[in-house]
Amino acid sequence: MSARSTYNTPIPTQWVGPLVFKGDLVEGEVSVPLATFESPLWPSTARGAGVSRHAGGIQVTLVDERMTRSIAVRAKSAAAAYAAWQRIEAQTETVADLIAGTSRFARLIKLNRQIAGNLLFIRIECATGDASGHNMVTKAAEAVLDWILADQPDLDYSSISGNFCIDKKASAVNGLLGRGKYVIAEMDIPVRLLKRMLRTTPEQMVLLNHEKNYLGGNLAGSLRSANAHFANMLLAFYLATGQDAANIIEGSQGTVQCEDRGDSLYFACTLPNLIVGSVGSGKGNPQVEEHLEKMGCKDERNPGDNARRLAGICAGVVLCGELSLLAAQTNPGELVRTHMEMER
Amino acid sequence: MSARSTYNTPIPTQWVGPLVFKGDLVEGEVSVPLATFESPLWPSTARGAGVSRHAGGIQVTLVDERMTRSIAVRAKSAAAAYAAWQRIEAQTETVADLIAGTSRFARLIKLNRQIAGNLLFIRIECATGDASGHNMVTKAAEAVLDWILADQPDLDYSSISGNFCIDKKASAVNGLLGRGKYVIAEMDIPVRLLKRMLRTTPEQMVLLNHEKNYLGGNLAGSLRSANAHFANMLLAFYLATGQDAANIIEGSQGTVQCEDRGDSLYFACTLPNLIVGSVGSGKGNPQVEEHLEKMGCKDERNPGDNARRLAGICAGVVLCGELSLLAAQTNPGELVRTHMEMER
Amino acid sequence: MSARSTYNTPIPTQWVGPLVFKGDLVEGEVSVPLATFESPLWPSTARGAGVSRHAGGIQVTLVDERMTRSIAVRAKSAAAAYAAWQRIEAQTETVADLIAGTSRFARLIKLNRQIAGNLLFIRIECATGDASGHNMVTKAAEAVLDWILADQPDLDYSSISGNFCIDKKASAVNGLLGRGKYVIAEMDIPVRLLKRMLRTTPEQMVLLNHEKNYLGGNLAGSLRSANAHFANMLLAFYLATGQDAANIIEGSQGTVQCEDRGDSLYFACTLPNLIVGSVGSGKGNPQVEEHLEKMGCKDERNPGDNARRLAGICAGVVLCGELSLLAAQTNPGELVRTHMEMER
Amino acid sequence: MSARSTYNTPIPTQWVGPLVFKGDLVEGEVSVPLATFESPLWPSTARGAGVSRHAGGIQVTLVDERMTRSIAVRAKSAAAAYAAWQRIEAQTETVADLIAGTSRFARLIKLNRQIAGNLLFIRIECATGDASGHNMVTKAAEAVLDWILADQPDLDYSSISGNFCIDKKASAVNGLLGRGKYVIAEMDIPVRLLKRMLRTTPEQMVLLNHEKNYLGGNLAGSLRSANAHFANMLLAFYLATGQDAANIIEGSQGTVQCEDRGDSLYFACTLPNLIVGSVGSGKGNPQVEEHLEKMGCKDERNPGDNARRLAGICAGVVLCGELSLLAAQTNPGELVRTHMEMER
């Protein structure tokens, strides 16, 4: 392969915010960079950020985190595949040591398995520090695979990455078994604020969320997705922070909750598969580095804490953009008008 | 909303190729720009492009194209919702005229519907010229919605975008009813070439495709997805060409075909939801414009032809990257080694 | 294969009702037989039937009907597969005539297609009179397949039933393209009645429907399903009426709507894939015949009308059982207590 | 609710077999009763059984077993929902004791959770002895729910069965987290036998399995399903053995493996969600009891062993029917002819 010259494609970027956060994971004011060709995203997200400043802040909760890679091996029979699995499971400690030896940060959390006929798929799930961890688990997977094939010579290689991981594909496994950060962002919005800043009501939001995100999504044959446009905010934030943005595919599979609390709207965005890192490929980019630094995600912290902060901020951005668009859609006509104005 | 300054986030970009194409949609040599933080993607795709030069070229076929937006209205009852639908369907000509009046290029192809209880979802499907068409169909949808609510005052507004569209969410509807370009890229690769350039065989490719993409994907609970990493190529190509890259979500939902033809491997990538445009937001970016021009997608052509050419080229890139990665995965160890080397 | 003796497995059966219907499809009182090993289903459905008698009746609406079978053929290339499809589509009239020649009732409604690589899947969609139509469309498919392979000798046989039909599997296609009767059952239930007969309120029902059927279902990775137990009523009704009860798989994929109308609860069950017939295999069974006759589904009517009536009644039964269980689940403790009592 | 008279709907039934099994779970000859209105199922399954007698037998492997019910509670916030979950998880022992107190057989295996906004769904997974366990886990769930609401009074009741279980709905969760028996049936069939008894070859079977079950199923938007007609055999076996046959919905979600081993075809059916019991409602039916006894599933064995044997036999029946139909479909024309002959 011949040497190729590398140059840059510039993606228009604006800082939006500040968003206000409360709670342990992220606290206080944070502005965020959004890189996107879709310029209406900036004022739309900014509108949500404005609400966060008046409503007392967005709370973010981290429920889980892991990165995964699945390997696949072929046995002579299902009985043999199951026996192979049992032998591997009994040596989980060995596997954990093996993985710990491949990286300073990779630590085995769990081995999951599926057996289909004579094929055994093992999903290796690891903690990966501040990195999103794709390469870390790939190295871990290779070590585990080599060891298995040496330890059990009757097994044949099928794949180093058997799609039970699963990376960047629309599926259910990542939401159910975990991949990336599992983060929830939530905010309580007083009725008067909702009326003044977003021209909507709790009743309208609850109804739209049910009819559009849940029922409409259901009719479309959606899989673990009930939202309006998580993907837009994720893409812009991922690009500005040097993430592997193809992970918006699993990232977009999340849900919105609207609860009418009488004098306020409870609004929450759940993102079970937010794949982000504050180190790793893409983060050396000077512009990206500056973005991360300004958001306080390059500080001296315990391993993993910068990435967790980044995930919390990202979930907050998603909440702001989702809130703004849904509110706009409760008012017929506003959506198109807004977009048309933006683009002039 | 206060004035914000816009600057650029630079995404590393390389030209890859040339890829060789044959057939009507795209013909001859085309190099492609790929903008990505994941640098191993360049040599990987380049390897596939090399195969295309020796194997006689990639053939691309366009099966369908449309852009969609769904509106939702609420009736008093299911019976009333069904009657409302029948009344709308009977006036399809009026709807078509209405839509044609909203844009020079938008033309109604079909109205699809779902009724759930008293809610009626109408999926407006349009031809949109050289644009991907999101804004075009949104304007069309607003016109249709206004007309429906005026024509049938018993109906209530539910949503201007009822998620039966569906935009940027993991679902089945876009593959089954169509959204974006439906493109297939295929290539016949002689066994000797496969061996020399990709170090693999038809038997190995057929087996890996079945076990990883289909069976592994199935176990992961995938939805209309059977591929290794369509998403990576789509993202890089979308960013370099000013697309709304969040559409890689539906774009990634496609399938790979491997057929062992004895003296060759038949290899095909099917992309039923390739959403691309050669005009529209993002395409004014000078770097993007240059990319489009160099690929011959800004030429004087009939409306839609530049976008169709772009879709064909994109499908070719996906094929090159998919071929290269799958071949690498037939050889245990190669994948990790390659990635590690790339990143040094 | 040696001669085998046939005997009967008895399934416990009770008549439930009468349900009260209003509207064109079904009108007035109808009692229904339910064959099931799960005896609590009878009183539970009966409770819903009781509500129908006091609330003015269940309205049923038929939105669509068809039965499908997909064939698959293999071409040399995707380009050739697409050309083959175009040639077939251009001769749709011929295909329609061919199908009409295979049966007195089968009539072509539409041909749908998917092309993946060099494979062409054609979904043959037919009206099938009073039969559910599995065998009718299989015969039609064989005729069409023979004709295609004769008309286009370059194509190879892949499958007479290519799973794009799709029969008795969890999928999205049947809901989106149609298979079986698409029926909606709905009822408006006054608040006082809801309170007295079901011990619940509109608010509780709306909340439970959203949190359990939609959100809980979403988290489970459900596909086009948002209900509590459509499957139970479908199975019992299918067994009592001689249906091919394995079709409860697609039948179960439907949605529930709850709308709080202040002084009443609007409650609707949407069943897009209700596969039933009043004639065909299973219907000769004397017990089944008696069941069908008593429900007025063996009367002298226009072809298809008995099956449509049967579908309407079935949707009503589903509504009664769903309403009763959901109401019970709004009251913690009631569900288990009820079941335990039932089984003594 | 007034007293209703119970009578029987007779389902035509035949004994098929004997099937031959080898291995630990089931060994030797077993004939099976199939209750169905679809009479062609008997000779079709019998053909597969014949192959099992000549090919050395079907091996069945049990990978996992559990029954599940999910409860849902509502917290003030996501942070509170997560704290509630942590408090529950820390008291898993208490939960286990609680569950053990509700039944002689129910034993907690695992608690799984999903948090969406302020809602906490807990999936209670139990061993249930020889029963399929629906009622057992419902009782367990009620006890756990009561305890949680008492232990954490800030939580509100949402649902005793929150659809994250999930019962009788098309979803991904049961395959990924487990529900019912996870059983694999497999057989190696010599080429000559395949030719003589099924008129097919390994190549044809491998190709059809890929193109129909995997690719066709994928295009249809299938979820964790890649088979031709698991549902038919499951329904007939479930009815004959007093199962809650609506569980064919999750039961049908399984995969077929065909491997061309040169001188034989490796054929496997994987059923991750086979819900069966040898005791419980439906099993008191004298006809059902006789069926269970004749298959040796009412013998004196350790708790759970009769149900496991029953699951193994059921998987074997599914394999026989699947093998026979797939083989028939490799030969165009055979399918329809066979069905037509059967029904005369």
PDB file of C-alpha atoms in Angstrom, chain A residues 1 4-18 33 35 37-38 42-44 46-47 74 114-116 119 121 135 138-139 142 145 157-164 166-173 207-208 211-213 215-217 219-223 225-229 231-232 235 238-246 248-249 252-253 281-282 285 287-288 291 328-337 339-340 342-343, chain B residues 1 4-18 33 35 37-38 42-44 46-47 74 114-116 119 121 135 138-139 142 145 157-164 166-174 207-208 211-213 215-217 219-223 225-229 231-232 235 238-246 248-249 252-253 281-282 285 287-288 291 328-337 339-340 343:
ATOM      1  CA  MET A   1       0.000   0.000   0.000  1.00  0.00           C
ATOM      2  CA  ARG A   4      -1.032   8.515   1.077  1.00  0.00           C
ATOM      3  CA  SER A   5      -1.287  12.102   2.196  1.00  0.00           C
ATOM      4  CA  THR A   6      -3.660  12.933   5.011  1.00  0.00           C
ATOM      5  CA  TYR A   7      -5.563  16.213   5.179  1.00  0.00           C
ATOM      6  CA  ASN A   8      -8.700  17.356   6.959  1.00  0.00           C
ATOM      7  CA  THR A   9     -12.359  17.550   6.179  1.00  0.00           C
ATOM      8  CA  PRO A  10     -13.661  20.451   8.259  1.00  0.00           C
ATOM      9  CA  ILE A  11     -16.905  19.870  10.132  1.00  0.00           C
ATOM     10  CA  PRO A  12     -18.691  23.073  11.216  1.00  0.00           C
ATOM     11  CA  THR A  13     -18.647  23.322  14.978  1.00  0.00           C
ATOM     12  CA  GLN A  14     -20.228  25.533  17.627  1.00  0.00           C
ATOM     13  CA  TRP A  15     -20.115  25.581  21.383  1.00  0.00           C
ATOM     14  CA  VAL A  16     -23.556  25.211  22.904  1.00  0.00           C
ATOM     15  CA  GLY A  17     -24.476  26.025  26.447  1.00  0.00           C
ATOM     16  CA  PRO A  18     -23.717  26.144  29.168  1.00  0.00           C
ATOM     17  CA  PRO A  33     -18.911  21.525  21.236  1.00  0.00           C
ATOM     18  CA  ALA A  35     -19.653  19.295  15.100  1.00  0.00           C
ATOM     19  CA  PHE A  37     -23.415  19.771   8.956  1.00  0.00           C
ATOM     20  CA  GLU A  38     -26.946  20.201  10.338  1.00  0.00           C
ATOM     21  CA  TRP A  42     -27.116  24.174  17.572  1.00  0.00           C
ATOM     22  CA  PRO A  43     -29.999  26.511  18.445  1.00  0.00           C
ATOM     23  CA  SER A  44     -32.240  23.534  19.127  1.00  0.00           C
ATOM     24  CA  ALA A  46     -29.099  25.484  23.025  1.00  0.00           C
ATOM     25  CA  ARG A  47     -32.777  25.900  23.780  1.00  0.00           C
ATOM     26  CA  ARG A  74     -16.590 -24.499  16.202  1.00  0.00           C
ATOM     27  CA  GLN A 114     -24.499 -18.454  23.191  1.00  0.00           C
ATOM     28  CA  ILE A 115     -24.367 -21.920  21.700  1.00  0.00           C
ATOM     29  CA  ALA A 116     -26.060 -22.589  18.372  1.00  0.00           C
ATOM     30  CA  LEU A 119     -20.838 -23.201  17.429  1.00  0.00           C
ATOM     31  CA  PHE A 121     -19.903 -17.723  20.841  1.00  0.00           C
ATOM     32  CA  ASN A 135      -8.918  -2.138  20.465  1.00  0.00           C
ATOM     33  CA  THR A 138      -9.912  -6.965  20.469  1.00  0.00           C
ATOM     34  CA  LYS A 139      -6.456  -7.638  21.886  1.00  0.00           C
ATOM     35  CA  GLU A 142      -7.191 -12.543  20.547  1.00  0.00           C
ATOM     36  CA  LEU A 145      -9.003 -17.147  21.554  1.00  0.00           C
ATOM     37  CA  TYR A 157     -11.435 -21.210  14.755  1.00  0.00           C
ATOM     38  CA  SER A 158     -14.618 -19.587  13.505  1.00  0.00           C
ATOM     39  CA  SER A 159     -14.164 -15.861  14.097  1.00  0.00           C
ATOM     40  CA  ILE A 160     -12.202 -13.384  16.182  1.00  0.00           C
ATOM     41  CA  SER A 161     -15.291 -11.180  16.137  1.00  0.00           C
ATOM     42  CA  GLY A 162     -18.441 -13.241  15.874  1.00  0.00           C
ATOM     43  CA  ASN A 163     -21.071 -10.460  15.765  1.00  0.00           C
ATOM     44  CA  PHE A 164     -22.377 -11.413  19.191  1.00  0.00           C
ATOM     45  CA  ILE A 166     -22.016  -6.525  18.528  1.00  0.00           C
ATOM     46  CA  ASP A 167     -20.328  -3.503  17.003  1.00  0.00           C
ATOM     47  CA  LYS A 168     -22.221  -0.815  15.081  1.00  0.00           C
ATOM     48  CA  LYS A 169     -25.207  -2.877  14.073  1.00  0.00           C
ATOM     49  CA  ALA A 170     -28.885  -2.534  14.966  1.00  0.00           C
ATOM     50  CA  SER A 171     -29.484  -5.280  17.498  1.00  0.00           C
ATOM     51  CA  ALA A 172     -30.844  -6.077  20.942  1.00  0.00           C
ATOM     52  CA  VAL A 173     -27.837  -7.627  22.616  1.00  0.00           C
ATOM     53  CA  LEU A 207     -48.984  12.312  24.703  1.00  0.00           C
ATOM     54  CA  LEU A 208     -46.433  13.003  21.956  1.00  0.00           C
ATOM     55  CA  GLU A 211     -47.796   8.314  20.302  1.00  0.00           C
ATOM     56  CA  LYS A 212     -44.665   9.180  18.341  1.00  0.00           C
ATOM     57  CA  ASN A 213     -41.710   7.621  20.155  1.00  0.00           C
ATOM     58  CA  LEU A 215     -46.425   3.713  19.278  1.00  0.00           C
ATOM     59  CA  GLY A 216     -45.055   5.123  16.017  1.00  0.00           C
ATOM     60  CA  GLY A 217     -41.709   3.523  16.719  1.00  0.00           C
ATOM     61  CA  LEU A 219     -45.272   0.296  14.157  1.00  0.00           C
ATOM     62  CA  ALA A 220     -41.992   0.991  12.368  1.00  0.00           C
ATOM     63  CA  GLY A 221     -40.617  -2.221  13.817  1.00  0.00           C
ATOM     64  CA  SER A 222     -38.109  -0.403  16.015  1.00  0.00           C
ATOM     65  CA  LEU A 223     -35.753  -2.328  18.230  1.00  0.00           C
ATOM     66  CA  SER A 225     -35.570   2.597  20.382  1.00  0.00           C
ATOM     67  CA  ALA A 226     -38.158   5.127  21.510  1.00  0.00           C
ATOM     68  CA  ASN A 227     -36.863   8.600  20.849  1.00  0.00           C
ATOM     69  CA  ALA A 228     -37.026  11.377  18.297  1.00  0.00           C
ATOM     70  CA  HIS A 229     -33.411  12.045  17.361  1.00  0.00           C
ATOM     71  CA  ALA A 231     -28.628  10.119  16.877  1.00  0.00           C
ATOM     72  CA  ASN A 232     -28.221  13.755  15.860  1.00  0.00           C
ATOM     73  CA  LEU A 235     -23.098  12.267  16.091  1.00  0.00           C
ATOM     74  CA  TYR A 238     -18.902  12.211  18.975  1.00  0.00           C
ATOM     75  CA  LEU A 239     -17.284  14.061  16.081  1.00  0.00           C
ATOM     76  CA  ALA A 240     -16.264  16.988  18.286  1.00  0.00           C
ATOM     77  CA  THR A 241     -14.707  14.682  20.858  1.00  0.00           C
ATOM     78  CA  GLY A 242     -12.873  12.265  18.601  1.00  0.00           C
ATOM     79  CA  GLN A 243     -15.087   9.243  19.175  1.00  0.00           C
ATOM     80  CA  ASP A 244     -15.630   6.420  16.738  1.00  0.00           C
ATOM     81  CA  ALA A 245     -18.894   7.949  15.625  1.00  0.00           C
ATOM     82  CA  ALA A 246     -20.181   4.796  13.944  1.00  0.00           C
ATOM     83  CA  ILE A 248     -24.101   6.102  17.262  1.00  0.00           C
ATOM     84  CA  ILE A 249     -25.867   3.037  15.901  1.00  0.00           C
ATOM     85  CA  SER A 252     -29.257   5.756  19.289  1.00  0.00           C
ATOM     86  CA  GLN A 253     -31.111   2.811  20.822  1.00  0.00           C
ATOM     87  CA  SER A 281      -7.559   7.025  18.627  1.00  0.00           C
ATOM     88  CA  GLY A 282      -8.957  10.391  17.578  1.00  0.00           C
ATOM     89  CA  ASN A 285      -6.314  15.589  17.342  1.00  0.00           C
ATOM     90  CA  GLN A 287      -8.982  20.406  18.240  1.00  0.00           C
ATOM     91  CA  VAL A 288     -10.483  17.388  19.900  1.00  0.00           C
ATOM     92  CA  HIS A 291     -12.670  20.273  23.374  1.00  0.00           C
ATOM     93  CA  ALA A 328     -41.387  21.824  18.950  1.00  0.00           C
ATOM     94  CA  GLN A 329     -43.318  18.879  17.569  1.00  0.00           C
ATOM     95  CA  THR A 330     -46.125  19.354  20.047  1.00  0.00           C
ATOM     96  CA  ASN A 331     -46.871  22.544  18.105  1.00  0.00           C
ATOM     97  CA  PRO A 332     -47.829  21.851  14.503  1.00  0.00           C
ATOM     98  CA  GLY A 333     -45.940  24.058  12.128  1.00  0.00           C
ATOM     99  CA  GLU A 334     -43.146  25.059  14.426  1.00  0.00           C
ATOM    100  CA  LEU A 335     -40.748  22.366  13.311  1.00  0.00           C
ATOM    101  CA  VAL A 336     -40.621  23.262   9.654  1.00  0.00           C
ATOM    102  CA  ARG A 337     -40.600  26.986  10.269  1.00  0.00           C
ATOM    103  CA  HIS A 339     -35.630  24.545  10.334  1.00  0.00           C
ATOM    104  CA  MET A 340     -36.254  26.825   7.404  1.00  0.00           C
ATOM    105  CA  MET A 342     -32.097  28.153  10.659  1.00  0.00           C
ATOM    106  CA  GLU A 343     -30.837  27.425   7.251  1.00  0.00           C
TER     107      GLU A 343
ATOM    108  CA  MET B   1     -30.577  32.663  20.929  1.00  0.00           C
ATOM    109  CA  ARG B   4     -22.406  31.959  18.198  1.00  0.00           C
ATOM    110  CA  SER B   5     -19.163  31.676  16.327  1.00  0.00           C
ATOM    111  CA  THR B   6     -18.690  28.734  14.032  1.00  0.00           C
ATOM    112  CA  TYR B   7     -15.340  27.061  13.473  1.00  0.00           C
ATOM    113  CA  ASN B   8     -14.239  23.662  12.235  1.00  0.00           C
ATOM    114  CA  THR B   9     -13.436  20.327  13.756  1.00  0.00           C
ATOM    115  CA  PRO B  10     -10.960  18.711  11.371  1.00  0.00           C
ATOM    116  CA  ILE B  11     -11.551  15.085  10.493  1.00  0.00           C
ATOM    117  CA  PRO B  12      -8.495  13.284   9.067  1.00  0.00           C
ATOM    118  CA  THR B  13      -9.112  12.389   5.469  1.00  0.00           C
ATOM    119  CA  GLN B  14      -7.398  10.336   2.778  1.00  0.00           C
ATOM    120  CA  TRP B  15      -8.220   9.508  -0.782  1.00  0.00           C
ATOM    121  CA  VAL B  16      -8.505   5.787  -1.347  1.00  0.00           C
ATOM    122  CA  GLY B  17      -8.423   4.064  -4.677  1.00  0.00           C
ATOM    123  CA  PRO B  18      -9.016   4.091  -7.441  1.00  0.00           C
ATOM    124  CA  PRO B  33     -12.246  10.454   0.088  1.00  0.00           C
ATOM    125  CA  ALA B  35     -12.917  11.139   6.588  1.00  0.00           C
ATOM    126  CA  PHE B  37     -10.582   9.080  13.117  1.00  0.00           C
ATOM    127  CA  GLU B  38     -10.057   5.346  12.511  1.00  0.00           C
ATOM    128  CA  TRP B  42      -7.860   3.610   4.759  1.00  0.00           C
ATOM    129  CA  PRO B  43      -5.462   0.745   4.007  1.00  0.00           C
ATOM    130  CA  SER B  44      -8.235  -1.765   4.619  1.00  0.00           C
ATOM    131  CA  ALA B  46      -7.607   0.409  -0.255  1.00  0.00           C
ATOM    132  CA  ARG B  47      -6.929  -3.306  -0.243  1.00  0.00           C
ATOM    133  CA  ARG B  74     -55.850  11.126  15.888  1.00  0.00           C
ATOM    134  CA  GLN B 114     -50.642   2.098   9.600  1.00  0.00           C
ATOM    135  CA  ILE B 115     -53.668   2.371  11.848  1.00  0.00           C
ATOM    136  CA  ALA B 116     -53.342   1.538  15.535  1.00  0.00           C
ATOM    137  CA  LEU B 119     -54.352   6.774  15.388  1.00  0.00           C
ATOM    138  CA  PHE B 121     -49.956   7.158  10.572  1.00  0.00           C
ATOM    139  CA  ASN B 135     -36.162  18.839   4.475  1.00  0.00           C
ATOM    140  CA  THR B 138     -40.701  17.579   5.928  1.00  0.00           C
ATOM    141  CA  LYS B 139     -42.103  20.514   3.969  1.00  0.00           C
ATOM    142  CA  GLU B 142     -46.439  19.834   6.637  1.00  0.00           C
ATOM    143  CA  LEU B 145     -50.905  17.548   7.258  1.00  0.00           C
ATOM    144  CA  TYR B 157     -52.962  16.652  15.231  1.00  0.00           C
ATOM    145  CA  SER B 158     -50.723  13.999  16.729  1.00  0.00           C
ATOM    146  CA  SER B 159     -47.310  14.514  15.125  1.00  0.00           C
ATOM    147  CA  ILE B 160     -45.635  16.044  12.080  1.00  0.00           C
ATOM    148  CA  SER B 161     -43.124  13.210  12.284  1.00  0.00           C
ATOM    149  CA  GLY B 162     -44.659  10.107  13.782  1.00  0.00           C
ATOM    150  CA  ASN B 163     -41.632   7.760  13.777  1.00  0.00           C
ATOM    151  CA  PHE B 164     -43.175   5.581  11.095  1.00  0.00           C
ATOM    152  CA  ILE B 166     -38.360   6.405  10.428  1.00  0.00           C
ATOM    153  CA  ASP B 167     -35.293   8.601  10.693  1.00  0.00           C
ATOM    154  CA  LYS B 168     -32.024   7.427  12.250  1.00  0.00           C
ATOM    155  CA  LYS B 169     -33.423   4.675  14.405  1.00  0.00           C
ATOM    156  CA  ALA B 170     -32.837   0.917  14.318  1.00  0.00           C
ATOM    157  CA  SER B 171     -35.996  -0.478  12.770  1.00  0.00           C
ATOM    158  CA  ALA B 172     -37.391  -2.699  10.058  1.00  0.00           C
ATOM    159  CA  VAL B 173     -39.637  -0.322   8.176  1.00  0.00           C
ATOM    160  CA  ASN B 174     -37.044   1.396   6.028  1.00  0.00           C
ATOM    161  CA  LEU B 207     -18.282 -20.025   6.036  1.00  0.00           C
ATOM    162  CA  LEU B 208     -17.311 -16.833   7.851  1.00  0.00           C
ATOM    163  CA  GLU B 211     -21.272 -18.019  10.916  1.00  0.00           C
ATOM    164  CA  LYS B 212     -20.382 -14.434  11.820  1.00  0.00           C
ATOM    165  CA  ASN B 213     -22.663 -12.145   9.829  1.00  0.00           C
ATOM    166  CA  LEU B 215     -25.661 -16.720  12.715  1.00  0.00           C
ATOM    167  CA  GLY B 216     -23.715 -14.484  15.120  1.00  0.00           C
ATOM    168  CA  GLY B 217     -25.844 -11.534  14.085  1.00  0.00           C
ATOM    169  CA  LEU B 219     -27.918 -14.536  18.124  1.00  0.00           C
ATOM    170  CA  ALA B 220     -27.240 -10.873  18.886  1.00  0.00           C
ATOM    171  CA  GLY B 221     -30.840 -10.093  18.017  1.00  0.00           C
ATOM    172  CA  SER B 222     -29.906  -8.134  14.913  1.00  0.00           C
ATOM    173  CA  LEU B 223     -32.562  -6.535  12.779  1.00  0.00           C
ATOM    174  CA  SER B 225     -28.321  -6.592   9.473  1.00  0.00           C
ATOM    175  CA  ALA B 226     -25.825  -9.216   8.366  1.00  0.00           C
ATOM    176  CA  ASN B 227     -22.476  -7.577   7.813  1.00  0.00           C
ATOM    177  CA  ALA B 228     -19.182  -6.925   9.548  1.00  0.00           C
ATOM    178  CA  HIS B 229     -18.763  -3.173   9.422  1.00  0.00           C
ATOM    179  CA  ALA B 231     -21.079   1.457   9.284  1.00  0.00           C
ATOM    180  CA  ASN B 232     -17.400   2.336   9.236  1.00  0.00           C
ATOM    181  CA  LEU B 235     -19.510   7.129   8.217  1.00  0.00           C
ATOM    182  CA  TYR B 238     -20.733  10.448   4.560  1.00  0.00           C
ATOM    183  CA  LEU B 239     -18.474  12.863   6.439  1.00  0.00           C
ATOM    184  CA  ALA B 240     -16.284  13.469   3.414  1.00  0.00           C
ATOM    185  CA  THR B 241     -19.288  14.184   1.213  1.00  0.00           C
ATOM    186  CA  GLY B 242     -21.333  16.388   3.524  1.00  0.00           C
ATOM    187  CA  GLN B 243     -24.112  13.913   4.234  1.00  0.00           C
ATOM    188  CA  ASP B 244     -26.214  13.829   7.372  1.00  0.00           C
ATOM    189  CA  ALA B 245     -24.081  11.043   8.780  1.00  0.00           C
ATOM    190  CA  ALA B 246     -26.593  10.021  11.454  1.00  0.00           C
ATOM    191  CA  ILE B 248     -25.621   5.482   8.902  1.00  0.00           C
ATOM    192  CA  ILE B 249     -28.056   3.936  11.347  1.00  0.00           C
ATOM    193  CA  SER B 252     -25.788  -0.016   8.257  1.00  0.00           C
ATOM    194  CA  GLN B 253     -28.758  -2.376   7.979  1.00  0.00           C
ATOM    195  CA  SER B 281     -27.032  21.195   3.602  1.00  0.00           C
ATOM    196  CA  GLY B 282     -23.385  20.301   4.053  1.00  0.00           C
ATOM    197  CA  ASN B 285     -18.628  23.233   2.364  1.00  0.00           C
ATOM    198  CA  GLN B 287     -13.863  20.730   0.930  1.00  0.00           C
ATOM    199  CA  VAL B 288     -16.978  18.668   0.474  1.00  0.00           C
ATOM    200  CA  HIS B 291     -14.721  15.868  -3.024  1.00  0.00           C
ATOM    201  CA  ALA B 328      -8.714 -10.657   7.296  1.00  0.00           C
ATOM    202  CA  GLN B 329     -11.001 -12.360   9.783  1.00  0.00           C
ATOM    203  CA  THR B 330     -10.760 -15.671   7.966  1.00  0.00           C
ATOM    204  CA  ASN B 331      -7.151 -15.699   9.178  1.00  0.00           C
ATOM    205  CA  PRO B 332      -6.883 -15.737  12.944  1.00  0.00           C
ATOM    206  CA  GLY B 333      -4.434 -13.191  14.205  1.00  0.00           C
ATOM    207  CA  GLU B 334      -4.326 -11.011  11.146  1.00  0.00           C
ATOM    208  CA  LEU B 335      -6.976  -8.590  12.335  1.00  0.00           C
ATOM    209  CA  VAL B 336      -5.282  -7.482  15.513  1.00  0.00           C
ATOM    210  CA  ARG B 337      -1.825  -7.409  13.991  1.00  0.00           C
ATOM    211  CA  HIS B 339      -4.808  -2.769  13.404  1.00  0.00           C
ATOM    212  CA  MET B 340      -1.863  -2.502  15.744  1.00  0.00           C
ATOM    213  CA  GLU B 343      -1.873   2.806  14.522  1.00  0.00           C
TER     214      GLU B 343
END
